[in-house]
Amino acid sequence: MKRSIQNSILILFFIITFLKAGAQDRVINYSSEGNSLASVLEEISNRYETKFAFNSGAFQNIKTNFNLQDATLREFLELLEEEYFIRSKNIDGTWVLVADLPVVSETKEKKPEAAVLSGFVKDKTTGENLIYCNVATSGDRGGMTNELGFFSFEIPATDSVLISVSYVGFQRLDTLVAPSTDLVIALEPLEIVLAPVQVIHYEKEVLQASPFVDRISFNPLKSSEIPRISNDDLGNALQIIPGVNFLQGGISGLSIRGSSPTDNLVLLDGIPVLETNHLLGNMSVLNSKFVNQAFVSRGGFDAAYGGRVAGLIQITGKSGENKNPYFDVSANLLNTNVLASVPLTEKFSVTAAWRRSFIDQWQNYLYYRLIDDVIASEDNPVTSSIIPTVKYNDVNAKISFHPSEKLEFNLNILYGNDEQSRDFELVQTNDYYRNERTNGKNTGASFNWKWQATGNWFHSLSAGMSTLESERIDETGELQEVTEIIENPGQGVGKGKGLAKTKERTFTREVFDIDNGFNYLEEFRIGWKTTFKKGNFENEAGAGITTNKFTYDFYAERTGAEIEIDAIASESTLKMMNAFFQQRIELNEKFHFRWGLRTDIDLAIGKTYWQPRGGLEFHPFSGLKIYALSGVYYQFLSGIKRFDSQGYFNQVWYLPENDGRGTVKSEHYIGGIKYENRGWFIDIETYLKNASGRVNLFAEEVRRGSDLTVAYLPHKTEEKNQGLDLFIQKKQRHFNHMISYSLSSAEVKTEGILGDDWFPDYNDRPHRMKITEMVNWRNWTLTGSWQIASGLPVLRLQTSNGEEGFQRSDYFSQLDFALSKKVVLSRFVLNGGVSMLNVFNRENVVEVNYLRFSSESGSMTVRSDISALGFTPVFFMNVQFQ
């Protein structure tokens, strides 16, 4: 009853914070008495707390003479338009005013000439180029910055034009500019190499729509303010996007709309990141301190990207183009994190970040909370004892060279290493144990070249490679008790004086079952891309080569059972050539169209995989986009499941056979609505994704003469993901209200399993909702996050005789809070805080699996439920030296 009351109070709190108090129009009483319009607007702004943005120099020359009595703001703006030809537009709570003086028309009407507006958008603090920023005119015409932070589009030839420049995490800029081809716009704080404006608009958003309708921009600067286990972890912070989840347990990493983490293309400065998890799946390898920009596509991405069938995550690391060195040092209960950015010259800079766990050296209370996450019950007698090793580290580095504003070279490096293990005990008449040890190493590098040849022509070349070494050893057996008689335990000291004897009970491990698995893979991508803009057409083409190498060795020794040998040895290479062409067409101000075609060619067998993709956008009015996307996607290197004879599984990487078996094909159908205006960001997407061609390996007993062994046979699998994702964000003074909800279904059908019927996939949660409230006040930030979701499916799949079935675990519900404080001093910025995780200390299941235990008499399989952390406070401290 007490918990129900607490839950009800919290629900009421979140509902109330989402409701905006209705604001009444202010009544204006004012007499201008011949003052300039600039001074009038400043006085009304101060007196009636209304924000205006305007060209101060131009408005200073406009003399006014009017008298307002009990007038509304709307009536005042209408007066300005009728008497002084001032047009107005509300942009996120700020009234932007533009002079639209009448012009005496000539006898013959002339067609307005066109002018070009182009330039760069940069981060004011670091000097780094900002890619995929919105740059638009008052009529929503314009474009976005490319991979060099460069924009260019045509405008009517006028003395000035109102533009809006925005990107998530930066101040939005609304100002009048003159047509030019060499603008330099710096965001946060407000600075532009043009005439100044009168207002600074502060942004607090975490998410924002990207100029690409299939992508969402995420603000990495806000990630430390979201409650989670580590303040420098980007992967868990991305879960605020509906449809994006970070899985824990045996199959861990970033999952998009029910897919496996291996089905997403994660590009960090062109490096294909093959493994995205650290710390038994509790955090990711993505260091938010190193990240400058992040974009997430949940499907329907364009023809320039291929090789994965679920989602696309593009991450740009910091390049250190700032004029002064920059250092950042932070620590939490898990690890330390050091970032340094050093500009060696005006054109050459180096940025590097190093993160290293110390939880293996300092076994604090968080360490013991992490190991105590296996639920035990009468039906589930498994308990967790210890984790002998939890150790990880990662390195990110970027070397940048900028010979000019329109030319860039950079070299990028990625390294990650994990060592971890977990013990399980089965409490019965005999004491069984199971130990799982995994070691993983991820190494990557890339080289990128970007060149803005002309105002309309852009070229880029990217070469990236990544290797992953993964070793897993599962050992199970019995604990054998050993009793030892110890004489003279007191060693002649104290009351015993050497006369006492005692018994000491110890245990040794007798191994009956060992599984050894080693997986090695390589991925190398090189691609050239060119973009040419002309009028309402943007043409993009490119070509490249992708190579993969795969090795998997598995050997199981079962000494106490009839089955003696269980092994797999497989290796394969694949070389694919790809090419694409796509076109974006602005049919008119309201309709935009995209079509493209990508092809992948297997160079060994000459087989071609065609992938048509397209999309249509409708912009009925400013801030609203209605769109539909579709496309065909192929994946060759993929993650699959290996099930043993008793239903236990783990994930391995896999390449298709010579006949193409194992190649995954997916079709995406997406419809959505995005609305961004006056502090609102609303994103609604409905989707259908069908996938076929994947194979999973199932153990089947095979008798060869008198020997009984195990063979792993591929079973074809079909997947079906469908649902609706909703995200609503409202910025209101010191508050940022966010709610995300996903209604989804992830189903799988595998030949020979469950009667060839559809059944829920491993990560199927039909309902997920997350309510987040963020409050900023005087350098304090308080964030509350409540997440609820349906339970996970509990499946036992096997081809041998045994019980197969389906049920669902209890629902997930977790409330977290985070409080942080920033102190700005002359030489450095100090930031610290605490995350209070799972304040109700609820047991939330994040993984359900079946574990095999072996003894002299045979093997048995029992269900294990891995839960999220219980109530845990997590602290962090960060110092930035400038």
mmCIF file of C-alpha atoms in Angstrom, residues 355-512:
data_model
loop_
_atom_site.group_PDB
_atom_site.id
_atom_site.type_symbol
_atom_site.label_atom_id
_atom_site.label_comp_id
_atom_site.label_asym_id
_atom_site.label_seq_id
_atom_site.Cartn_x
_atom_site.Cartn_y
_atom_site.Cartn_z
ATOM 1 C CA ARG A 355 39.267 6.149 -19.614
ATOM 2 C CA ARG A 356 40.369 3.420 -17.197
ATOM 3 C CA SER A 357 38.397 1.482 -14.604
ATOM 4 C CA PHE A 358 39.726 1.249 -11.076
ATOM 5 C CA ILE A 359 36.856 -0.793 -9.651
ATOM 6 C CA ASP A 360 39.095 -3.872 -9.957
ATOM 7 C CA GLN A 361 41.552 -2.168 -7.579
ATOM 8 C CA TRP A 362 39.077 -0.357 -5.314
ATOM 9 C CA GLN A 363 36.189 -2.683 -4.568
ATOM 10 C CA ASN A 364 33.757 -0.077 -3.289
ATOM 11 C CA TYR A 365 30.060 -0.513 -2.544
ATOM 12 C CA LEU A 366 29.132 -0.070 -6.225
ATOM 13 C CA TYR A 367 31.316 -3.067 -7.033
ATOM 14 C CA TYR A 368 29.301 -5.246 -4.670
ATOM 15 C CA ARG A 369 26.014 -3.861 -6.005
ATOM 16 C CA LEU A 370 27.054 -4.905 -9.500
ATOM 17 C CA ILE A 371 27.805 -8.492 -8.489
ATOM 18 C CA ASP A 372 24.567 -8.860 -6.540
ATOM 19 C CA ASP A 373 22.218 -8.704 -9.505
ATOM 20 C CA VAL A 374 21.015 -12.313 -9.895
ATOM 21 C CA ILE A 375 17.552 -12.970 -8.479
ATOM 22 C CA ALA A 376 17.132 -16.167 -6.478
ATOM 23 C CA SER A 377 13.775 -17.805 -5.739
ATOM 24 C CA GLU A 378 12.269 -21.259 -5.242
ATOM 25 C CA ASP A 379 11.844 -21.588 -8.991
ATOM 26 C CA ASN A 380 15.216 -19.993 -9.652
ATOM 27 C CA PRO A 381 17.800 -21.301 -7.161
ATOM 28 C CA VAL A 382 20.741 -19.497 -8.773
ATOM 29 C CA THR A 383 22.676 -16.977 -6.687
ATOM 30 C CA SER A 384 25.575 -14.760 -7.617
ATOM 31 C CA SER A 385 28.720 -15.020 -5.538
ATOM 32 C CA ILE A 386 31.690 -12.997 -6.792
ATOM 33 C CA ILE A 387 33.155 -11.402 -9.889
ATOM 34 C CA PRO A 388 36.884 -12.107 -9.795
ATOM 35 C CA THR A 389 37.636 -9.580 -12.555
ATOM 36 C CA VAL A 390 35.958 -6.442 -13.824
ATOM 37 C CA LYS A 391 38.420 -4.344 -15.755
ATOM 38 C CA TYR A 392 38.106 -2.101 -18.800
ATOM 39 C CA ASN A 393 39.799 0.807 -20.527
ATOM 40 C CA ASP A 394 39.427 2.709 -23.780
ATOM 41 C CA VAL A 395 41.356 5.308 -25.751
ATOM 42 C CA ASN A 396 40.112 7.821 -28.345
ATOM 43 C CA ALA A 397 42.400 10.125 -30.293
ATOM 44 C CA LYS A 398 42.143 12.504 -33.243
ATOM 45 C CA ILE A 399 44.853 14.352 -35.127
ATOM 46 C CA SER A 400 43.442 17.184 -37.262
ATOM 47 C CA PHE A 401 45.036 19.280 -39.994
ATOM 48 C CA HIS A 402 43.227 22.258 -41.572
ATOM 49 C CA PRO A 403 45.266 23.856 -44.372
ATOM 50 C CA SER A 404 42.263 26.128 -45.061
ATOM 51 C CA GLU A 405 38.649 26.600 -44.052
ATOM 52 C CA LYS A 406 37.533 24.416 -46.961
ATOM 53 C CA LEU A 407 40.007 21.550 -46.530
ATOM 54 C CA GLU A 408 40.380 19.113 -43.641
ATOM 55 C CA PHE A 409 42.387 15.973 -42.872
ATOM 56 C CA ASN A 410 42.109 13.919 -39.717
ATOM 57 C CA LEU A 411 43.470 10.649 -38.365
ATOM 58 C CA ASN A 412 41.427 8.838 -35.708
ATOM 59 C CA ILE A 413 42.256 6.001 -33.293
ATOM 60 C CA LEU A 414 40.037 3.813 -31.111
ATOM 61 C CA TYR A 415 41.078 1.165 -28.586
ATOM 62 C CA GLY A 416 38.995 -0.691 -26.035
ATOM 63 C CA ASN A 417 39.700 -3.642 -23.756
ATOM 64 C CA ASP A 418 37.507 -5.658 -21.385
ATOM 65 C CA GLU A 419 38.214 -8.409 -18.874
ATOM 66 C CA GLN A 420 35.275 -9.634 -16.858
ATOM 67 C CA SER A 421 33.869 -12.767 -15.270
ATOM 68 C CA ARG A 422 30.939 -13.882 -13.173
ATOM 69 C CA ASP A 423 30.363 -16.799 -10.790
ATOM 70 C CA PHE A 424 27.047 -18.565 -10.292
ATOM 71 C CA GLU A 425 26.182 -21.118 -7.617
ATOM 72 C CA LEU A 426 23.320 -23.605 -7.594
ATOM 73 C CA VAL A 427 22.216 -24.323 -4.024
ATOM 74 C CA GLN A 428 20.932 -27.895 -3.854
ATOM 75 C CA THR A 429 22.011 -31.142 -2.201
ATOM 76 C CA ASN A 430 25.263 -30.797 -4.078
ATOM 77 C CA ASP A 431 26.903 -27.448 -4.611
ATOM 78 C CA TYR A 432 27.193 -26.720 -8.329
ATOM 79 C CA TYR A 433 29.056 -23.767 -9.749
ATOM 80 C CA ARG A 434 29.382 -22.022 -13.087
ATOM 81 C CA ASN A 435 32.013 -19.459 -14.033
ATOM 82 C CA GLU A 436 31.817 -17.328 -17.186
ATOM 83 C CA ARG A 437 34.902 -15.385 -18.273
ATOM 84 C CA THR A 438 35.105 -13.060 -21.264
ATOM 85 C CA ASN A 439 37.971 -11.046 -22.671
ATOM 86 C CA GLY A 440 37.464 -8.605 -25.508
ATOM 87 C CA LYS A 441 39.640 -6.159 -27.429
ATOM 88 C CA ASN A 442 38.382 -3.631 -29.964
ATOM 89 C CA THR A 443 40.899 -1.726 -32.087
ATOM 90 C CA GLY A 444 40.101 0.764 -34.830
ATOM 91 C CA ALA A 445 41.528 3.587 -36.933
ATOM 92 C CA SER A 446 40.346 5.858 -39.736
ATOM 93 C CA PHE A 447 41.549 8.554 -42.102
ATOM 94 C CA ASN A 448 39.191 11.246 -43.387
ATOM 95 C CA TRP A 449 39.628 13.881 -46.102
ATOM 96 C CA LYS A 450 37.024 16.598 -46.728
ATOM 97 C CA TRP A 451 37.194 19.286 -49.391
ATOM 98 C CA GLN A 452 34.723 22.027 -50.297
ATOM 99 C CA ALA A 453 35.884 22.473 -53.915
ATOM 100 C CA THR A 454 33.387 25.227 -54.742
ATOM 101 C CA GLY A 455 30.319 26.686 -53.108
ATOM 102 C CA ASN A 456 28.204 23.896 -54.620
ATOM 103 C CA TRP A 457 30.642 20.990 -54.848
ATOM 104 C CA PHE A 458 31.856 18.900 -51.893
ATOM 105 C CA HIS A 459 34.121 15.809 -51.844
ATOM 106 C CA SER A 460 35.077 13.400 -49.066
ATOM 107 C CA LEU A 461 37.141 10.246 -48.669
ATOM 108 C CA SER A 462 36.968 8.015 -45.601
ATOM 109 C CA ALA A 463 38.940 4.860 -44.843
ATOM 110 C CA GLY A 464 38.170 3.081 -41.559
ATOM 111 C CA MET A 465 39.013 -0.295 -40.068
ATOM 112 C CA SER A 466 38.156 -2.148 -36.902
ATOM 113 C CA THR A 467 39.137 -5.480 -35.359
ATOM 114 C CA LEU A 468 37.451 -7.374 -32.543
ATOM 115 C CA GLU A 469 38.962 -10.224 -30.545
ATOM 116 C CA SER A 470 36.548 -11.947 -28.212
ATOM 117 C CA GLU A 471 37.330 -14.962 -26.032
ATOM 118 C CA ARG A 472 34.809 -16.677 -23.792
ATOM 119 C CA ILE A 473 35.356 -19.577 -21.378
ATOM 120 C CA ASP A 474 32.426 -21.154 -19.541
ATOM 121 C CA GLU A 475 33.329 -23.631 -16.812
ATOM 122 C CA THR A 476 30.923 -25.647 -14.679
ATOM 123 C CA GLY A 477 31.232 -28.420 -12.115
ATOM 124 C CA GLU A 478 30.913 -29.278 -8.419
ATOM 125 C CA LEU A 479 32.357 -27.760 -5.274
ATOM 126 C CA GLN A 480 34.141 -30.538 -3.357
ATOM 127 C CA GLU A 481 34.363 -29.940 0.382
ATOM 128 C CA VAL A 482 37.783 -30.439 1.999
ATOM 129 C CA THR A 483 38.138 -30.603 5.809
ATOM 130 C CA GLU A 484 41.570 -29.846 7.235
ATOM 131 C CA ILE A 485 42.626 -30.238 10.898
ATOM 132 C CA ILE A 486 44.835 -27.345 11.980
ATOM 133 C CA GLU A 487 46.928 -27.721 15.110
ATOM 134 C CA ASN A 488 48.252 -24.839 17.175
ATOM 135 C CA PRO A 489 46.111 -22.148 15.546
ATOM 136 C CA GLY A 490 47.160 -19.707 18.287
ATOM 137 C CA GLN A 491 50.882 -20.311 17.686
ATOM 138 C CA GLY A 492 51.579 -20.296 21.440
ATOM 139 C CA VAL A 493 49.944 -16.933 22.011
ATOM 140 C CA GLY A 494 46.901 -16.298 24.192
ATOM 141 C CA LYS A 495 44.802 -18.754 26.171
ATOM 142 C CA GLY A 496 45.388 -21.673 23.830
ATOM 143 C CA LYS A 497 49.171 -21.398 24.035
ATOM 144 C CA GLY A 498 49.508 -23.900 21.208
ATOM 145 C CA LEU A 499 47.269 -26.581 22.729
ATOM 146 C CA ALA A 500 44.138 -25.935 20.623
ATOM 147 C CA LYS A 501 43.072 -27.822 17.488
ATOM 148 C CA THR A 502 40.430 -26.717 14.996
ATOM 149 C CA LYS A 503 38.790 -27.803 11.739
ATOM 150 C CA GLU A 504 38.754 -25.590 8.663
ATOM 151 C CA ARG A 505 36.367 -26.265 5.795
ATOM 152 C CA THR A 506 37.450 -25.295 2.313
ATOM 153 C CA PHE A 507 36.147 -26.103 -1.151
ATOM 154 C CA THR A 508 37.882 -27.087 -4.326
ATOM 155 C CA ARG A 509 36.354 -27.029 -7.785
ATOM 156 C CA GLU A 510 36.032 -30.192 -9.793
ATOM 157 C CA VAL A 511 35.436 -29.321 -13.444
ATOM 158 C CA PHE A 512 33.010 -31.419 -15.486
#
